[in-house]
Amino acid sequence: EETDGIQHAFLNDLIISPEYRRKGCASAALAALAKEARQHGCTEIRLYVSDDNDAAKALYQRCGYRLLRPFEGGAYLYRKII
């Protein structure tokens, strides 16, 4: 997807089964996404996260995603420059 001349990938969902949580799987998936997105010419990744999903917000921040802007209804748009 292209916005303001920036080619970006958009992550719709990242769901890790309970038995694989806290084992680095989500971080590995995000790293693989970044590699794949770069190979397709993207320069950033964007995603939405719900206000009440503190674990996801912490994960994304640890992986280099930064808050771009909040949205009404309790969602936030994050992005990572890759």
Short mmCIF file of C-alpha atoms in Angstrom, two decimals:
data_model
loop_
_atom_site.label_atom_id
_atom_site.label_comp_id
_atom_site.label_asym_id
_atom_site.label_seq_id
_atom_site.Cartn_x
_atom_site.Cartn_y
_atom_site.Cartn_z
CA GLU A 1 0.00 0.00 0.00
CA GLU A 2 1.23 3.50 -0.72
CA THR A 3 0.42 6.54 1.40
CA ASP A 4 2.01 9.96 0.93
CA GLY A 5 4.55 8.42 -1.45
CA ILE A 6 5.63 5.84 1.15
CA GLN A 7 5.36 2.18 0.23
CA HIS A 8 4.29 0.31 3.35
CA ALA A 9 3.13 -3.10 4.46
CA PHE A 10 0.17 -3.35 6.81
CA LEU A 11 -0.06 -6.05 9.46
CA ASN A 12 -3.72 -6.94 10.02
CA ASP A 13 -3.35 -9.56 12.76
CA LEU A 14 -0.60 -11.29 14.66
CA ILE A 15 -1.96 -14.19 16.67
CA ILE A 16 0.33 -16.53 18.57
CA SER A 17 -1.10 -19.71 20.10
CA PRO A 18 -0.92 -19.69 23.90
CA GLU A 19 1.59 -22.54 24.05
CA TYR A 20 4.06 -20.53 21.94
CA ARG A 21 3.75 -17.20 23.73
CA ARG A 22 6.72 -15.73 25.61
CA LYS A 23 9.12 -17.83 23.51
CA GLY A 24 10.15 -15.24 20.93
CA CYS A 25 7.73 -16.37 18.22
CA ALA A 26 6.02 -12.99 17.82
CA SER A 27 9.35 -11.15 17.62
CA ALA A 28 10.58 -13.67 15.05
CA ALA A 29 7.39 -13.26 13.01
CA LEU A 30 7.78 -9.46 13.06
CA ALA A 31 11.42 -9.75 11.96
CA ALA A 32 10.41 -12.06 9.10
CA LEU A 33 7.68 -9.61 8.10
CA ALA A 34 10.18 -6.75 7.99
CA LYS A 35 12.56 -8.77 5.82
CA GLU A 36 9.80 -9.76 3.41
CA ALA A 37 8.41 -6.22 3.26
CA ARG A 38 11.86 -4.80 2.44
CA GLN A 39 12.26 -7.34 -0.35
CA HIS A 40 9.01 -6.01 -1.83
CA GLY A 41 10.15 -2.41 -1.72
CA CYS A 42 8.37 -1.31 1.45
CA THR A 43 10.02 1.25 3.68
CA GLU A 44 7.73 0.92 6.68
CA ILE A 45 5.23 -1.38 8.35
CA ARG A 46 2.01 -0.13 9.91
CA LEU A 47 -0.46 -1.81 12.23
CA TYR A 48 -3.36 -1.06 14.54
CA VAL A 49 -3.46 -2.15 18.15
CA SER A 50 -6.31 -1.86 20.65
CA ASP A 51 -5.87 0.40 23.64
CA ASP A 52 -6.56 -2.48 26.02
CA ASN A 53 -3.91 -4.80 24.50
CA ASP A 54 -0.96 -3.83 26.69
CA ALA A 55 1.03 -6.96 25.85
CA ALA A 56 0.86 -6.22 22.11
CA LYS A 57 1.75 -2.56 22.59
CA ALA A 58 4.80 -3.55 24.66
CA LEU A 59 5.87 -6.13 22.07
CA TYR A 60 5.60 -3.70 19.18
CA GLN A 61 7.50 -1.02 21.06
CA ARG A 62 10.29 -3.48 21.95
CA CYS A 63 10.49 -4.40 18.25
CA GLY A 64 10.92 -0.78 17.16
CA TYR A 65 7.35 0.25 16.33
CA ARG A 66 6.37 3.77 17.33
CA LEU A 67 2.97 5.35 17.85
CA LEU A 68 1.91 7.26 14.76
CA ARG A 69 -1.49 8.44 16.02
CA PRO A 70 -4.47 7.41 18.14
CA PHE A 71 -7.90 6.74 16.67
CA GLU A 72 -11.35 7.13 18.15
CA GLY A 73 -12.71 3.98 19.67
CA GLY A 74 -9.57 2.95 21.51
CA ALA A 75 -7.20 1.97 18.68
CA TYR A 76 -3.69 3.21 17.92
CA LEU A 77 -1.78 3.23 14.66
CA TYR A 78 1.86 2.18 15.03
CA ARG A 79 4.61 2.14 12.43
CA LYS A 80 8.15 0.93 12.02
CA ILE A 81 10.60 2.33 9.50
CA ILE A 82 12.45 -0.54 7.86
#
